[in-house]
Structure formats: C-alpha cells, structure tokens
CSV table of C-alpha atoms in Angstrom, one decimal:
chain,number,residue,atom,x,y,z
A,780,UNK,CA,105.0,-90.9,-73.9
A,781,UNK,CA,107.1,-87.9,-75.0
A,782,UNK,CA,111.0,-88.1,-75.2
A,783,UNK,CA,111.9,-84.7,-73.2
A,784,UNK,CA,115.6,-83.9,-73.7
A,785,UNK,CA,116.7,-82.7,-70.1
A,786,UNK,CA,118.8,-79.4,-70.8
A,787,UNK,CA,119.4,-80.9,-74.5
A,788,UNK,CA,121.2,-84.4,-75.0
A,789,UNK,CA,123.1,-83.7,-71.6
A,790,UNK,CA,124.5,-87.3,-71.2
A,791,UNK,CA,126.9,-86.8,-73.8
A,792,UNK,CA,127.2,-83.1,-74.7
A,793,UNK,CA,127.4,-80.2,-72.4
A,794,UNK,CA,124.2,-79.0,-70.8
A,795,UNK,CA,122.2,-76.2,-72.2
A,796,UNK,CA,124.0,-75.6,-75.3
A,797,UNK,CA,123.3,-75.3,-78.9
A,798,UNK,CA,125.1,-78.3,-79.5
A,799,UNK,CA,123.2,-80.4,-76.8
A,800,UNK,CA,119.8,-79.1,-78.3
A,801,UNK,CA,121.1,-79.7,-81.9
A,802,UNK,CA,122.3,-83.1,-80.9
A,803,UNK,CA,118.9,-83.9,-79.0
A,804,UNK,CA,117.1,-83.2,-82.2
A,805,UNK,CA,119.4,-85.5,-84.4
A,806,UNK,CA,118.8,-88.3,-81.7
A,807,UNK,CA,114.7,-88.1,-82.1
A,808,UNK,CA,113.8,-86.3,-79.2
A,809,UNK,CA,110.2,-84.9,-78.9
A,810,UNK,CA,110.9,-82.0,-76.9
A,811,UNK,CA,113.8,-79.9,-75.2
A,812,UNK,CA,114.0,-79.1,-71.5
A,813,UNK,CA,116.0,-76.0,-70.5
A,814,UNK,CA,116.5,-73.3,-67.9
A,815,UNK,CA,116.6,-69.6,-68.5
A,816,UNK,CA,117.9,-66.8,-66.0
A,817,UNK,CA,118.6,-63.2,-66.6
A,818,UNK,CA,121.8,-61.3,-67.1
A,819,UNK,CA,122.9,-58.1,-65.5
A,820,UNK,CA,121.5,-56.0,-68.1
A,821,UNK,CA,118.4,-58.1,-68.3
A,822,UNK,CA,119.1,-60.6,-71.3
A,823,UNK,CA,117.3,-64.0,-71.1
A,824,UNK,CA,119.9,-66.8,-71.3
A,825,UNK,CA,119.9,-70.5,-71.2
A,826,UNK,CA,121.7,-71.9,-68.2
A,827,UNK,CA,121.0,-74.0,-65.0
A,828,UNK,CA,122.8,-72.9,-62.3
A,829,UNK,CA,122.5,-69.1,-60.7
A,830,UNK,CA,126.5,-69.4,-60.9
A,831,UNK,CA,128.6,-70.3,-63.8
A,832,UNK,CA,131.3,-72.2,-61.8
A,833,UNK,CA,129.9,-75.7,-62.5
A,834,UNK,CA,129.4,-75.7,-66.0
A,835,UNK,CA,131.9,-73.1,-67.2
A,836,UNK,CA,135.6,-72.1,-66.7
A,837,UNK,CA,134.0,-68.9,-65.2
A,838,UNK,CA,133.1,-68.2,-61.8
A,839,UNK,CA,130.2,-66.0,-60.2
A,840,UNK,CA,126.5,-65.3,-60.6
A,841,UNK,CA,124.9,-65.1,-63.8
A,842,UNK,CA,123.1,-61.7,-62.4
A,843,UNK,CA,126.4,-60.0,-62.2
A,844,UNK,CA,127.5,-60.4,-66.0
A,845,UNK,CA,126.4,-58.6,-69.0
A,846,UNK,CA,125.6,-61.4,-71.8
A,847,UNK,CA,128.6,-60.2,-73.6
A,848,UNK,CA,130.9,-60.8,-71.0
A,849,UNK,CA,129.1,-64.2,-70.3
A,850,UNK,CA,129.7,-65.4,-73.9
A,851,UNK,CA,133.3,-65.3,-73.3
A,852,UNK,CA,132.8,-68.4,-71.2
A,853,UNK,CA,133.5,-71.9,-72.3
A,854,UNK,CA,130.2,-74.0,-71.5
A,855,UNK,CA,131.9,-77.2,-72.6
A,856,UNK,CA,134.3,-77.6,-69.9
A,857,UNK,CA,132.8,-80.6,-68.5
A,858,UNK,CA,133.3,-82.4,-71.9
A,859,UNK,CA,136.7,-81.5,-73.2
A,860,UNK,CA,136.9,-84.9,-75.2
A,861,UNK,CA,133.5,-84.3,-77.1
A,862,UNK,CA,133.9,-80.8,-78.1
A,863,UNK,CA,135.6,-77.5,-78.4
A,864,UNK,CA,134.4,-74.3,-77.0
A,865,UNK,CA,130.6,-73.7,-76.4
A,866,UNK,CA,129.0,-70.4,-75.6
A,867,UNK,CA,126.0,-70.0,-73.2
A,868,UNK,CA,123.2,-69.5,-75.7
A,869,UNK,CA,120.7,-66.7,-75.1
A,870,UNK,CA,117.2,-67.8,-75.0
A,871,UNK,CA,116.7,-65.7,-78.4
A,872,UNK,CA,119.3,-67.9,-80.3
A,873,UNK,CA,117.4,-71.0,-79.0
A,874,UNK,CA,114.2,-69.6,-80.5
A,875,UNK,CA,115.4,-68.6,-83.3
A,876,UNK,CA,116.8,-72.1,-83.9
A,877,UNK,CA,113.6,-74.1,-82.5
A,878,UNK,CA,111.4,-72.2,-85.0
A,879,UNK,CA,113.1,-74.0,-87.7
A,880,UNK,CA,112.2,-77.5,-86.1
A,881,UNK,CA,109.4,-79.4,-85.2
A,882,UNK,CA,110.3,-79.6,-81.6
A,883,UNK,CA,108.4,-78.2,-78.7
A,884,UNK,CA,110.0,-76.7,-75.8
A,885,UNK,CA,109.7,-76.9,-71.9
A,886,UNK,CA,110.8,-73.6,-70.5
A,887,UNK,CA,112.2,-73.9,-66.9
A,888,UNK,CA,112.1,-70.5,-65.0
A,889,UNK,CA,114.5,-70.4,-62.8
A,890,UNK,CA,113.5,-68.4,-59.9
A,891,UNK,CA,113.8,-71.1,-57.2
A,892,UNK,CA,116.7,-69.1,-55.4
A,893,UNK,CA,117.0,-65.6,-56.9
A,894,UNK,CA,113.6,-63.9,-58.4
A,895,UNK,CA,114.7,-62.0,-61.5
A,896,UNK,CA,112.5,-58.8,-62.2
A,897,UNK,CA,110.2,-59.6,-65.3
A,898,UNK,CA,111.7,-62.7,-66.3
A,899,UNK,CA,108.5,-64.4,-67.3
A,900,UNK,CA,107.5,-61.5,-69.3
A,901,UNK,CA,110.9,-61.0,-71.0
A,902,UNK,CA,110.7,-64.7,-71.6
A,903,UNK,CA,107.1,-64.8,-73.2
A,904,UNK,CA,108.1,-61.6,-75.2
A,905,UNK,CA,110.7,-63.7,-76.8
A,906,UNK,CA,108.6,-66.8,-77.2
A,907,UNK,CA,105.9,-64.7,-79.2
A,908,UNK,CA,108.6,-62.9,-81.5
A,909,UNK,CA,109.3,-66.3,-82.7
A,910,UNK,CA,105.8,-67.7,-83.1
A,911,UNK,CA,106.6,-70.4,-80.7
A,912,UNK,CA,103.4,-70.0,-78.7
A,913,UNK,CA,101.9,-73.2,-79.7
A,914,UNK,CA,105.4,-75.3,-79.2
A,915,UNK,CA,106.2,-74.2,-75.6
A,916,UNK,CA,105.1,-74.8,-72.2
A,917,UNK,CA,106.4,-73.6,-69.0
A,918,UNK,CA,107.6,-75.1,-65.6
A,919,UNK,CA,109.2,-74.0,-62.2
A,920,UNK,CA,109.9,-75.0,-58.9
A,921,UNK,CA,108.4,-71.6,-58.0
A,922,UNK,CA,105.1,-71.8,-58.5
A,923,UNK,CA,104.3,-68.1,-58.0
A,924,UNK,CA,106.3,-67.7,-61.3
A,925,UNK,CA,103.9,-70.1,-63.1
A,926,UNK,CA,100.9,-68.1,-61.7
A,927,UNK,CA,102.9,-65.0,-63.4
A,928,UNK,CA,103.0,-67.0,-66.7
A,929,UNK,CA,99.3,-67.7,-66.5
A,930,UNK,CA,98.5,-64.1,-66.2
A,931,UNK,CA,100.6,-63.2,-69.2
A,932,UNK,CA,99.7,-65.9,-71.5
A,933,UNK,CA,96.7,-67.8,-69.8
A,934,UNK,CA,96.7,-70.2,-72.8
A,935,UNK,CA,100.1,-71.6,-72.1
A,936,UNK,CA,100.3,-74.9,-70.5
A,937,UNK,CA,102.4,-75.1,-67.1
A,938,UNK,CA,104.1,-77.8,-65.1
A,939,UNK,CA,104.4,-77.6,-61.4
A,940,UNK,CA,108.0,-79.0,-60.7
A,941,UNK,CA,108.7,-80.9,-57.5
A,942,UNK,CA,111.7,-82.2,-55.8
A,943,UNK,CA,112.2,-86.2,-55.6
A,944,UNK,CA,110.1,-86.0,-51.9
A,945,UNK,CA,107.2,-84.9,-54.3
A,946,UNK,CA,103.7,-83.6,-53.1
A,947,UNK,CA,100.9,-85.2,-51.8
A,948,UNK,CA,97.7,-84.8,-53.5
A,949,UNK,CA,99.3,-83.3,-56.6
A,950,UNK,CA,96.5,-83.7,-59.0
A,951,UNK,CA,94.1,-81.6,-56.9
A,952,UNK,CA,96.8,-79.2,-56.2
A,953,UNK,CA,97.5,-78.5,-60.0
A,954,UNK,CA,93.7,-78.5,-60.8
A,955,UNK,CA,93.1,-75.9,-58.2
A,956,UNK,CA,95.8,-73.6,-59.4
A,957,UNK,CA,95.3,-74.1,-63.4
A,958,UNK,CA,98.3,-76.0,-63.7
A,959,UNK,CA,98.2,-78.6,-66.8
A,960,UNK,CA,101.0,-80.6,-65.7
A,961,UNK,CA,102.9,-82.2,-62.6
A,962,UNK,CA,106.7,-82.4,-62.8
A,963,UNK,CA,107.9,-84.7,-60.2
A,964,UNK,CA,111.3,-86.3,-59.5
A,965,UNK,CA,110.9,-90.1,-60.2
A,966,UNK,CA,111.4,-91.1,-56.4
A,967,UNK,CA,108.5,-88.4,-55.7
A,968,UNK,CA,106.0,-90.8,-57.7
A,969,UNK,CA,103.6,-93.4,-56.4
A,970,UNK,CA,100.6,-95.2,-57.5
A,971,UNK,CA,98.4,-92.7,-55.4
A,972,UNK,CA,100.0,-89.8,-56.9
A,973,UNK,CA,99.2,-91.0,-60.5
A,974,UNK,CA,95.8,-92.0,-59.9
A,975,UNK,CA,95.1,-88.5,-58.4
A,976,UNK,CA,96.7,-86.8,-61.6
A,977,UNK,CA,94.4,-88.9,-63.8
A,978,UNK,CA,91.6,-88.1,-61.6
A,979,UNK,CA,92.1,-84.4,-62.4
A,980,UNK,CA,93.5,-84.7,-65.7
A,981,UNK,CA,96.6,-83.5,-65.1
A,982,UNK,CA,99.7,-84.4,-67.3
A,983,UNK,CA,102.9,-86.0,-65.8
A,984,UNK,CA,106.2,-85.6,-67.2
A,985,UNK,CA,109.1,-87.1,-64.8
A,986,UNK,CA,112.7,-86.4,-64.5
A,987,UNK,CA,115.4,-87.5,-64.8
A,988,UNK,CA,114.6,-90.8,-66.2
A,989,UNK,CA,118.0,-92.6,-67.1
A,990,UNK,CA,117.2,-96.2,-66.9
A,991,UNK,CA,115.3,-99.0,-68.4
A,992,UNK,CA,113.6,-99.8,-65.2
A,993,UNK,CA,112.5,-96.1,-64.9
A,994,UNK,CA,111.2,-96.2,-68.2
A,995,UNK,CA,109.1,-99.5,-67.7
A,996,UNK,CA,107.6,-98.0,-64.7
A,997,UNK,CA,106.9,-94.7,-66.3
A,998,UNK,CA,104.9,-96.6,-69.2
A,999,UNK,CA,103.2,-98.9,-66.6
A,1000,UNK,CA,101.8,-95.6,-64.8
A,1001,UNK,CA,100.9,-94.3,-68.2
A,1002,UNK,CA,103.0,-91.0,-67.8
A,1003,UNK,CA,103.2,-88.3,-70.5
A,1004,UNK,CA,106.8,-87.5,-70.8
A,1005,UNK,CA,110.0,-89.0,-69.8
A,1006,UNK,CA,112.7,-86.3,-68.9
A,1007,UNK,CA,115.9,-87.9,-69.8
A,1008,UNK,CA,119.7,-86.9,-70.3
A,1009,UNK,CA,119.9,-89.9,-72.7
A,1010,UNK,CA,117.2,-89.1,-75.3
A,1011,UNK,CA,118.6,-91.5,-77.9
A,1012,UNK,CA,118.3,-94.2,-75.7
A,1013,UNK,CA,114.6,-93.5,-74.8
A,1014,UNK,CA,113.7,-93.0,-78.3
A,1015,UNK,CA,115.3,-96.6,-79.3
A,1016,UNK,CA,113.5,-97.9,-76.2
A,1017,UNK,CA,110.2,-96.7,-77.3
A,1018,UNK,CA,110.6,-98.0,-80.9
A,1019,UNK,CA,111.3,-101.5,-79.5
A,1020,UNK,CA,108.1,-101.4,-77.6
A,1021,UNK,CA,106.5,-100.6,-80.6
A,1022,UNK,CA,107.9,-103.7,-82.4
A,1023,UNK,CA,107.0,-106.0,-79.8
A,1024,UNK,CA,103.4,-104.9,-79.4
A,1025,UNK,CA,103.0,-105.4,-83.4
C-alpha cells in the first residue's frame, strides 16, 4: 500500500507548496498528490481551491490573476509558526523538482467547478517536458477531464475521484471507461465496493486517511494507496507492520 502525501505533508506544512512536497519526500512518502488550475494567462499552477482566500493572504479567483501576480501572495498563512513566506508554485516548478526524485505524482485536475480551457493539454505538455510520463497519474472529480487525458495520453493511469458518498458498482464503472483506479473518500468505501474493484482489476487509493483505524481498515481491504495528510505517521505504521510480520 503506497503512502500518498495529500497536497504534500499538509498536516504539518502549508498545503501544495514546495516546502510541503519536500517535507513529504523527507518523511518517506511514495507519491505526492497535488491539484492544478490555470491562471489568467494560462500558467498551470498548484493550488487546491478555485479562490486563493483560504490558503493565502490574498482574495479572489486563481483564474483572474497572472502567475506573476499570484506569486506575491503568501501560501503559508495557515502555518505562521512553522514557516515564513511560501509562494504558490507553478506546476513546471514542481515537475523540475520531482524529476530529481524517485517520487511518483498524482495530479488532480481541478475542473469540477470551473472548466479551464486546455488544462489537460497544458499539464501533459509539462509532464512530457520533464520526462515524467512513467511517474505520474491523473485524477479528477470531473471524469470528462479524465477522458480528455486518456485521449491525449492513453498510456497514463487515471483515477476517478468520488466524494465521501462514493459510487455504487465503482469497479464496473471504472473498467467501462478505461480508468485504472478508483479514488473514494474513506466513508464511501464498503466491502461490496472493494470486491467490485478487485473483480475488475481496479486499484483503490482512498482519501483522507489520518487515523490508525483507517489505516488498519485499508490494509484489511487490501487497498493500493492511502492518501494522507501525515505521510510520516503512515510510513512509521507501515514499517511497524513489517516488523510484526517478520
């Protein structure tokens, strides 16, 4: 079961910043999960919300700023005791760094509320520029975006994101549309869903796993990845399990 750092090491550091990604690598994570959106002039940037209000000292929509303007806002305002100024990274900045590591990346296309023009194409172009084709996968709540990714990059894995409610017969659904993975919220997972995914060979990466009980349940289900805000805790739990089994 992979340790997947949710927006980087977001439990201790400002989410979706280079600091959070670097700290996740140091903590022994296997994979980074991050979110991409587009700026006013079409730069792919790493940020979760359509608006910058929650995570920065600015206000307004990502799409209404140029990247040069966005970089001036502090993306670390929720963690003043931990770090100083952190800018909103461009996806290209992230990829340049990721190419120097062994990490894989789960790229969430944020087209659920605002559909950015050509975001899939622009993101894939950057992935290819840095030779990361075999080290990435894509996910989205907007499954039309995943179909577009498959059209542009058929070989890449895609994961259908679902809310906490989940989706009945998810294994068949993902298989039918060529999605290799299913990414439900923990509360939307049942024994029946797990069995259906296994029947169709669909991998399950579950979010957001931040308790020991949740980790134990994912192991019991035989899930493929735990998307967590605390990758160091998850890694320590995995190492403990290895020792117990010896």
